[in-house]
Amino acid sequence: MGNEACDLDSTVSALALAYFLAKTSPTSKAAFVPVLNIPRSDFALRTETAALLRQQRIPDASLIFRDEIDLAGLHQAGLLSLTLVDHHVLPRADAALEEAVVEVLDHRPLERDRAPRCRITAELVGSCATLVTERIAQGPPGVLDGLTAALLHGTILLDCVNLSPAGGKVTPRDTACVTLLESRFPELPARDVIFKALQAAKFDVSGLTTEQMLRKDLKALSSDELALGISGIYMDLEVFLRRPGLLQDLEAFCQARGFAGLVAMTVSFNERSEPFRQLAKHPPDTALRPFQMCRVLEEATTPSLHLQALPSPWPCINAYTQGNTLASRKKVLPILRTVLGTPLGPTAPEEDVALPPTPVNSLVDECPLAQAVPPLCPQAVFERVSRIAAGQPPASPASGSPPK
């Protein structure tokens, strides 16, 4: 299972590692289930993920989402072993699942220790898919197939900004894995072609409302006194700030989720794949006393964001250009934790809030957003995975069989 943002890296890492374990595990009765850590109704917002899976002809019906599997029930029945990819700290709502964690693969610095029985791979590479690729490459020959290679290849390229040093994410290990995949599967698309296609899909927010844009890539931080939302926005800040009804949408978004404040971090890229970052905060610090977010962000040194104030069309929104383009949200989150007085650690991981269903939009074809899908019981999980492994067509939910 990947993290709650369920971006392309989390999704592909879960899919590829589950496939590898299913092919190589000596435990014949185990079902290895890749879980996408969002409700199915939110899949439409993961536009780059939907685009890559659709390109590889992986139907939405073959995916298992968090609201379709009862992890707590499986754990209580003694049937759950949980491997975390692209994160290593579960949110508070999943605290009961901590004792089920048997393995972690993550590309972030570790925030907490785990029991000795838990296998940990934590390396500062650009993409968790790089760690999964290395794991598969070290396994038995012949396990890595063309489909898995295409998923990993596209994910690493997108995560590492087409291996451009200007993006500030790529490491030699990421580059080595892309080279390895291309050498084994020369039919893979050219790097520029796949990167541009996935980048275009990721930044295509033309069919989304402001509310959907804000929760497309949302993290939440909270303390006993305050909750903050931090949204990644894939458009120019000036364009975003002039969206019709923006103030009403921001206020409704914060009110619905109990946020006292919201930070929007925008990112775009030039023709040389160099990032351009901007930042906005709502409401102003005068409404958040004694929590002075603007001052903390402006004076931050680890890292320094090099913020320069921008004219804002709204007096209740502070807008900035972020001179340090290498400071992604991952690096800004610890700064915002200091505003809340919550140090980096297992007691205060960033958490995604419970999100309402997403209205249908034009970005994903044939996505059953309006369907209410009941959770999968343990027996249904085993039956479903067995069908997929055997290459049998999934049974129809209308016939009373487990949902897909």
Protein backbone atom coordinates (compact mmCIF):
# COMPACT_ATOMS: atom_id res chain seq x y z
CA MET A 1 0.00 0.00 0.00
CA GLY A 2 1.24 3.45 -0.97
CA ASN A 3 0.65 6.74 0.77
CA GLU A 4 -2.58 8.71 1.06
CA ALA A 5 -1.70 11.05 -1.80
CA CYS A 6 -1.75 7.98 -4.07
CA ASP A 7 0.29 9.61 -6.80
CA LEU A 8 1.82 7.68 -9.68
CA ASP A 9 4.87 6.66 -7.64
CA SER A 10 2.77 5.20 -4.81
CA THR A 11 0.43 3.43 -7.21
CA VAL A 12 3.05 1.85 -9.45
CA SER A 13 5.29 0.93 -6.52
CA ALA A 14 2.39 -0.95 -4.92
CA LEU A 15 1.40 -2.67 -8.17
CA ALA A 16 4.92 -3.68 -9.17
CA LEU A 17 6.03 -4.89 -5.74
CA ALA A 18 2.86 -6.92 -5.21
CA TYR A 19 3.40 -8.53 -8.62
CA PHE A 20 7.01 -9.35 -7.77
CA LEU A 21 6.11 -10.85 -4.38
CA ALA A 22 3.30 -12.89 -5.93
CA LYS A 23 5.76 -14.32 -8.46
CA THR A 24 8.57 -15.06 -6.02
CA SER A 25 7.04 -15.79 -2.61
CA PRO A 26 7.40 -19.35 -1.32
CA THR A 27 4.10 -18.91 0.53
CA SER A 28 1.66 -20.36 -1.98
CA LYS A 29 -1.48 -19.56 0.01
CA ALA A 30 -0.73 -15.86 0.40
CA ALA A 31 -2.62 -13.30 -1.68
CA PHE A 32 -0.50 -10.24 -2.53
CA VAL A 33 -2.90 -7.34 -2.95
CA PRO A 34 -1.79 -3.89 -4.20
CA VAL A 35 -4.01 -1.32 -2.50
CA LEU A 36 -4.47 2.20 -3.86
CA ASN A 37 -4.78 4.30 -0.72
CA ILE A 38 -7.71 6.48 -1.82
CA PRO A 39 -11.42 5.92 -2.38
CA ARG A 40 -12.23 4.75 -5.89
CA SER A 41 -14.20 7.96 -6.41
CA ASP A 42 -10.96 9.99 -6.11
CA PHE A 43 -9.15 8.12 -8.88
CA ALA A 44 -10.32 10.66 -11.47
CA LEU A 45 -8.10 13.26 -9.82
CA ARG A 46 -4.93 11.18 -10.37
CA THR A 47 -4.81 12.12 -14.03
CA GLU A 48 -1.25 11.02 -14.76
CA THR A 49 -1.83 7.66 -13.06
CA ALA A 50 -5.02 7.08 -15.01
CA ALA A 51 -3.23 8.04 -18.23
CA LEU A 52 -0.34 5.59 -17.75
CA LEU A 53 -2.57 2.69 -16.69
CA ARG A 54 -4.90 3.35 -19.59
CA GLN A 55 -1.95 3.44 -22.00
CA GLN A 56 -0.84 0.05 -20.67
CA ARG A 57 -4.40 -1.30 -20.94
CA ILE A 58 -4.83 -1.87 -17.23
CA PRO A 59 -8.56 -1.45 -16.57
CA ASP A 60 -9.82 0.46 -13.55
CA ALA A 61 -11.87 -2.61 -12.64
CA SER A 62 -8.70 -4.59 -11.87
CA LEU A 63 -7.58 -2.09 -9.21
CA ILE A 64 -8.37 -2.34 -5.50
CA PHE A 65 -8.94 0.93 -3.65
CA ARG A 66 -8.81 1.65 0.05
CA ASP A 67 -12.59 1.83 0.44
CA GLU A 68 -12.96 -1.62 -1.15
CA ILE A 69 -10.90 -3.67 1.29
CA ASP A 70 -11.35 -3.97 5.05
CA LEU A 71 -7.75 -3.84 6.25
CA ALA A 72 -8.79 -3.54 9.89
CA GLY A 73 -10.98 -6.64 9.54
CA LEU A 74 -8.20 -8.61 7.87
CA HIS A 75 -5.83 -7.58 10.65
CA GLN A 76 -8.27 -8.55 13.39
CA ALA A 77 -8.67 -11.92 11.69
CA GLY A 78 -4.90 -12.41 11.74
CA LEU A 79 -4.72 -12.39 7.94
CA LEU A 80 -2.88 -9.14 7.24
CA SER A 81 0.79 -8.46 6.59
CA LEU A 82 1.27 -4.90 5.41
CA THR A 83 4.09 -3.58 3.23
CA LEU A 84 4.31 0.21 2.96
CA VAL A 85 5.71 1.75 -0.22
CA ASP A 86 6.46 5.45 -0.75
CA HIS A 87 5.83 6.18 2.95
CA HIS A 88 6.66 4.65 6.29
CA VAL A 89 4.44 6.35 8.89
CA LEU A 90 0.76 5.51 8.94
CA PRO A 91 -1.70 8.30 9.80
CA ARG A 92 -3.42 8.27 13.16
CA ALA A 93 -6.57 6.76 11.68
CA ASP A 94 -4.54 3.66 10.76
CA ALA A 95 -2.60 3.39 14.02
CA ALA A 96 -4.10 -0.04 14.72
CA LEU A 97 -2.44 -1.38 11.54
CA GLU A 98 1.09 -0.49 12.66
CA GLU A 99 1.70 -3.92 14.17
CA ALA A 100 0.85 -5.52 10.82
CA VAL A 101 3.66 -3.69 8.99
CA VAL A 102 6.32 -6.20 7.94
CA GLU A 103 8.22 -4.19 5.33
CA VAL A 104 8.86 -0.59 4.25
CA LEU A 105 10.25 0.77 0.99
CA ASP A 106 10.55 4.56 1.03
CA HIS A 107 12.70 7.31 -0.41
CA ARG A 108 12.34 9.70 2.53
CA PRO A 109 14.42 10.03 5.70
CA LEU A 110 13.07 7.76 8.41
CA GLU A 111 10.96 9.55 11.02
CA ARG A 112 10.60 6.60 13.37
CA ASP A 113 12.10 3.26 14.31
CA ARG A 114 10.36 -0.01 13.64
CA ALA A 115 10.44 -3.45 15.18
CA PRO A 116 13.46 -5.58 14.20
CA ARG A 117 11.21 -8.00 12.31
CA CYS A 118 10.24 -5.22 9.89
CA ARG A 119 12.39 -5.14 6.75
CA ILE A 120 13.29 -1.53 5.91
CA THR A 121 14.62 -0.07 2.68
CA ALA A 122 14.89 3.72 3.02
CA GLU A 123 17.11 5.41 0.47
CA LEU A 124 17.18 9.05 -0.65
CA VAL A 125 16.50 8.47 -4.33
CA GLY A 126 14.19 10.44 -6.57
CA SER A 127 11.45 7.83 -6.86
CA CYS A 128 10.26 4.92 -4.77
CA ALA A 129 9.82 3.10 -8.08
CA THR A 130 13.62 3.10 -8.31
CA LEU A 131 13.82 1.02 -5.12
CA VAL A 132 11.18 -1.35 -6.45
CA THR A 133 13.05 -1.68 -9.75
CA GLU A 134 16.26 -2.53 -7.89
CA ARG A 135 14.41 -5.10 -5.81
CA ILE A 136 12.92 -6.80 -8.87
CA ALA A 137 16.22 -6.68 -10.76
CA GLN A 138 17.91 -8.50 -7.89
CA GLY A 139 15.28 -11.26 -7.99
CA PRO A 140 14.98 -14.33 -10.17
CA PRO A 141 15.53 -13.76 -13.89
CA GLY A 142 12.46 -13.52 -16.04
CA VAL A 143 10.15 -12.00 -13.41
CA LEU A 144 10.41 -8.49 -14.82
CA ASP A 145 8.09 -8.29 -17.81
CA GLY A 146 7.39 -5.58 -20.37
CA LEU A 147 4.27 -4.24 -18.65
CA THR A 148 5.92 -3.86 -15.26
CA ALA A 149 8.98 -2.31 -16.90
CA ALA A 150 6.81 0.26 -18.72
CA LEU A 151 5.07 1.25 -15.48
CA LEU A 152 8.33 1.63 -13.57
CA HIS A 153 10.06 3.42 -16.45
CA GLY A 154 7.36 6.06 -16.83
CA THR A 155 7.07 6.59 -13.09
CA ILE A 156 10.77 7.20 -12.53
CA LEU A 157 10.92 9.60 -15.46
CA LEU A 158 7.97 11.63 -14.18
CA ASP A 159 9.15 11.63 -10.57
CA CYS A 160 12.69 12.65 -11.55
CA VAL A 161 11.63 15.30 -14.10
CA ASN A 162 12.95 13.32 -17.06
CA LEU A 163 16.24 12.77 -15.19
CA SER A 164 17.01 16.50 -15.45
CA PRO A 165 19.42 17.74 -12.75
CA ALA A 166 17.57 21.07 -12.84
CA GLY A 167 14.57 19.33 -11.33
CA GLY A 168 16.56 18.65 -8.17
CA LYS A 169 15.27 15.09 -7.71
CA VAL A 170 17.26 12.66 -9.83
CA THR A 171 20.08 10.59 -8.35
CA PRO A 172 22.54 8.24 -10.07
CA ARG A 173 20.47 5.26 -8.93
CA ASP A 174 17.35 6.62 -10.64
CA THR A 175 19.29 7.07 -13.86
CA ALA A 176 20.79 3.59 -13.57
CA CYS A 177 17.35 2.01 -13.19
CA VAL A 178 15.95 3.82 -16.22
CA THR A 179 18.99 2.68 -18.22
CA LEU A 180 18.53 -0.89 -16.98
CA LEU A 181 14.87 -0.98 -17.98
CA GLU A 182 15.66 0.44 -21.42
CA SER A 183 18.44 -2.07 -22.00
CA ARG A 184 16.17 -5.01 -21.18
CA PHE A 185 13.16 -3.62 -23.03
CA PRO A 186 14.37 -1.52 -25.98
CA GLU A 187 10.78 -1.15 -27.19
CA LEU A 188 10.00 1.24 -24.32
CA PRO A 189 8.96 4.72 -25.52
CA ALA A 190 11.61 7.42 -25.78
CA ARG A 191 12.14 9.27 -22.51
CA ASP A 192 10.95 12.62 -23.85
CA VAL A 193 7.80 11.10 -25.30
CA ILE A 194 6.62 9.35 -22.14
CA PHE A 195 7.67 12.20 -19.83
CA LYS A 196 5.84 14.85 -21.85
CA ALA A 197 2.72 12.70 -22.07
CA LEU A 198 2.61 12.04 -18.33
CA GLN A 199 3.52 15.61 -17.47
CA ALA A 200 0.73 16.89 -19.69
CA ALA A 201 -1.74 14.51 -18.02
CA LYS A 202 -0.60 15.54 -14.54
CA PHE A 203 -1.00 19.23 -15.30
CA ASP A 204 -4.30 18.87 -17.12
CA VAL A 205 -6.71 20.40 -14.63
CA SER A 206 -8.98 21.88 -17.27
CA GLY A 207 -11.90 19.68 -16.27
CA LEU A 208 -11.59 20.21 -12.52
CA THR A 209 -13.41 22.57 -10.19
CA THR A 210 -11.41 24.63 -7.70
CA GLU A 211 -12.42 22.21 -4.95
CA GLN A 212 -11.15 19.26 -6.98
CA MET A 213 -7.90 21.07 -7.77
CA LEU A 214 -7.32 21.75 -4.08
CA ARG A 215 -7.80 18.11 -3.10
CA LYS A 216 -6.09 16.54 -6.13
CA ASP A 217 -2.80 16.65 -4.22
CA LEU A 218 -3.72 17.51 -0.63
CA LYS A 219 -1.84 17.01 2.61
CA ALA A 220 -3.03 18.03 6.06
CA LEU A 221 -1.12 18.93 9.21
CA SER A 222 -2.75 19.27 12.59
CA SER A 223 -2.07 19.93 16.24
CA ASP A 224 -4.40 20.15 19.22
CA GLU A 225 -5.08 23.78 18.33
CA LEU A 226 -4.92 24.07 14.56
CA ALA A 227 -5.27 22.17 11.29
CA LEU A 228 -3.69 23.28 8.02
CA GLY A 229 -4.17 22.13 4.45
CA ILE A 230 -1.32 22.14 1.92
CA SER A 231 -2.42 21.67 -1.68
CA GLY A 232 -0.21 21.11 -4.70
CA ILE A 233 -1.63 23.11 -7.62
CA TYR A 234 -0.58 22.45 -11.19
CA MET A 235 -0.99 25.84 -12.79
CA ASP A 236 0.43 29.36 -12.62
CA LEU A 237 -0.50 31.07 -9.36
CA GLU A 238 -1.74 34.28 -11.00
CA VAL A 239 -4.15 32.24 -13.14
CA PHE A 240 -5.31 30.25 -10.12
CA LEU A 241 -5.97 33.37 -8.04
CA ARG A 242 -8.27 34.78 -10.73
CA ARG A 243 -10.53 31.72 -10.94
CA PRO A 244 -14.20 32.72 -10.67
CA GLY A 245 -15.56 32.39 -7.14
CA LEU A 246 -12.11 31.58 -5.71
CA LEU A 247 -12.59 33.17 -2.28
CA GLN A 248 -15.90 31.45 -1.68
CA ASP A 249 -14.39 28.14 -2.82
CA LEU A 250 -11.36 28.53 -0.52
CA GLU A 251 -13.51 29.37 2.47
CA ALA A 252 -15.91 26.50 1.80
CA PHE A 253 -12.99 24.09 1.32
CA CYS A 254 -11.39 25.08 4.64
CA GLN A 255 -14.67 25.06 6.51
CA ALA A 256 -15.63 21.62 5.23
CA ARG A 257 -12.33 20.14 6.41
CA GLY A 258 -11.81 22.11 9.59
CA PHE A 259 -8.73 23.91 8.26
CA ALA A 260 -7.80 27.19 9.93
CA GLY A 261 -5.51 27.96 6.99
CA LEU A 262 -4.58 26.71 3.54
CA VAL A 263 -1.27 26.86 1.68
CA ALA A 264 -1.34 26.41 -2.10
CA MET A 265 2.01 25.48 -3.65
CA THR A 266 1.96 25.84 -7.41
CA VAL A 267 4.50 24.33 -9.78
CA SER A 268 5.03 24.49 -13.52
CA PHE A 269 7.98 23.69 -15.79
CA ASN A 270 9.69 25.50 -18.63
CA GLU A 271 10.87 23.92 -21.87
CA ARG A 272 14.12 22.84 -20.18
CA SER A 273 12.18 20.92 -17.49
CA GLU A 274 13.17 23.51 -14.87
CA PRO A 275 10.53 24.01 -12.16
CA PHE A 276 8.90 27.35 -11.41
CA ARG A 277 7.28 27.54 -8.00
CA GLN A 278 4.89 29.96 -6.36
CA LEU A 279 3.08 29.90 -3.04
CA ALA A 280 -0.09 31.43 -1.60
CA LYS A 281 -1.58 31.38 1.88
CA HIS A 282 -5.13 31.99 3.05
CA PRO A 283 -6.13 33.65 5.34
CA PRO A 284 -3.51 36.25 6.42
CA ASP A 285 -1.58 35.82 9.67
CA THR A 286 -3.79 38.40 11.39
CA ALA A 287 -6.56 35.80 11.32
CA LEU A 288 -4.32 33.04 12.67
CA ARG A 289 -2.67 34.63 15.68
CA PRO A 290 -0.54 33.48 17.39
CA PHE A 291 0.36 31.21 14.44
CA GLN A 292 2.47 33.31 12.09
CA MET A 293 2.80 31.20 8.98
CA CYS A 294 3.99 33.95 6.65
CA ARG A 295 6.78 34.98 8.97
CA VAL A 296 7.91 31.40 9.48
CA LEU A 297 7.91 30.69 5.75
CA GLU A 298 9.69 33.94 4.91
CA GLU A 299 12.37 33.42 7.57
CA ALA A 300 12.90 29.70 7.07
CA THR A 301 16.52 28.58 6.69
CA THR A 302 16.27 24.77 6.49
CA PRO A 303 15.73 25.23 3.65
CA SER A 304 15.43 28.87 2.77
CA LEU A 305 12.52 29.31 0.36
CA HIS A 306 13.69 32.70 -0.99
CA LEU A 307 10.16 34.04 -1.06
CA GLN A 308 9.39 37.29 -2.85
CA ALA A 309 5.98 38.88 -2.35
CA LEU A 310 3.69 39.04 -5.37
CA PRO A 311 0.73 41.37 -5.90
CA SER A 312 -2.43 39.57 -4.83
CA PRO A 313 -5.89 40.36 -6.17
CA TRP A 314 -7.27 39.50 -2.73
CA PRO A 315 -6.26 41.22 0.54
CA CYS A 316 -6.91 37.98 2.45
CA ILE A 317 -4.40 35.98 0.37
CA ASN A 318 -0.61 36.32 0.63
CA ALA A 319 1.15 35.44 -2.63
CA TYR A 320 4.85 34.74 -3.27
CA THR A 321 7.31 33.63 -5.89
CA GLN A 322 9.48 30.86 -4.44
CA GLY A 323 13.06 31.47 -5.48
CA ASN A 324 14.29 28.12 -4.17
CA THR A 325 12.71 25.95 -6.85
CA LEU A 326 14.21 22.78 -5.39
CA ALA A 327 12.14 23.13 -2.20
CA SER A 328 9.18 20.88 -2.95
CA ARG A 329 6.24 20.40 -0.60
CA LYS A 330 8.11 17.52 1.01
CA LYS A 331 10.67 20.06 2.21
CA VAL A 332 8.14 22.74 3.16
CA LEU A 333 6.04 20.46 5.37
CA PRO A 334 8.62 20.37 8.21
CA ILE A 335 8.68 24.18 8.18
CA LEU A 336 4.91 24.32 8.56
CA ARG A 337 5.08 21.79 11.38
CA THR A 338 7.05 24.32 13.39
CA VAL A 339 4.14 26.73 13.07
CA LEU A 340 1.94 24.18 14.77
CA GLY A 341 4.57 23.30 17.34
CA THR A 342 4.56 19.69 16.14
CA PRO A 343 8.11 18.42 15.62
CA LEU A 344 8.96 16.00 12.85
CA GLY A 345 8.28 12.53 14.13
CA PRO A 346 5.85 9.66 14.41
CA THR A 347 3.37 11.66 16.49
CA ALA A 348 2.74 14.18 13.76
CA PRO A 349 2.90 12.78 10.25
CA GLU A 350 1.16 14.64 7.49
CA GLU A 351 -2.28 13.21 7.03
CA ASP A 352 -4.84 13.28 4.28
CA VAL A 353 -8.31 14.10 5.47
CA ALA A 354 -11.38 12.10 4.60
CA LEU A 355 -12.42 13.26 1.17
CA PRO A 356 -15.89 13.32 -0.34
CA PRO A 357 -16.66 11.62 -3.65
CA THR A 358 -15.42 13.29 -6.81
CA PRO A 359 -17.96 14.37 -9.44
CA VAL A 360 -17.48 12.83 -12.86
CA ASN A 361 -15.19 14.83 -15.12
CA SER A 362 -13.79 14.33 -18.58
CA LEU A 363 -10.25 13.39 -17.53
CA VAL A 364 -10.78 9.68 -17.03
CA ASP A 365 -12.87 7.48 -19.29
CA GLU A 366 -15.00 4.66 -17.94
CA CYS A 367 -14.29 5.42 -14.28
CA PRO A 368 -17.28 4.27 -12.17
CA LEU A 369 -17.25 7.30 -9.90
CA ALA A 370 -20.88 7.10 -8.88
CA GLN A 371 -20.85 3.46 -7.83
CA ALA A 372 -21.06 2.69 -4.16
CA VAL A 373 -18.70 -0.23 -3.66
CA PRO A 374 -18.88 -2.29 -0.46
CA PRO A 375 -15.66 -3.30 1.32
CA LEU A 376 -14.04 -6.57 0.37
CA CYS A 377 -14.12 -9.30 2.99
CA PRO A 378 -11.05 -11.58 3.33
CA GLN A 379 -12.66 -14.34 1.27
CA ALA A 380 -13.49 -11.90 -1.51
CA VAL A 381 -9.90 -10.65 -1.59
CA PHE A 382 -8.51 -14.15 -2.05
CA GLU A 383 -11.09 -15.02 -4.71
CA ARG A 384 -10.48 -11.81 -6.62
CA VAL A 385 -6.71 -12.05 -6.59
CA SER A 386 -6.88 -15.73 -7.57
CA ARG A 387 -9.00 -14.83 -10.59
CA ILE A 388 -6.56 -12.11 -11.65
CA ALA A 389 -3.57 -14.42 -11.18
CA ALA A 390 -5.25 -17.13 -13.22
CA GLY A 391 -6.06 -14.70 -16.01
CA GLN A 392 -9.81 -15.23 -15.61
CA PRO A 393 -12.23 -12.39 -16.29
CA PRO A 394 -13.46 -10.78 -13.06
CA ALA A 395 -17.00 -11.64 -12.07
CA SER A 396 -19.60 -8.93 -12.46
CA PRO A 397 -20.70 -7.08 -9.29
CA ALA A 398 -24.26 -7.22 -10.60
CA SER A 399 -24.21 -10.99 -10.26
CA GLY A 400 -23.48 -10.78 -6.56
CA SER A 401 -19.79 -11.53 -6.88
CA PRO A 402 -17.13 -9.40 -5.16
CA PRO A 403 -16.77 -5.82 -6.48
CA LYS A 404 -13.89 -5.04 -8.83
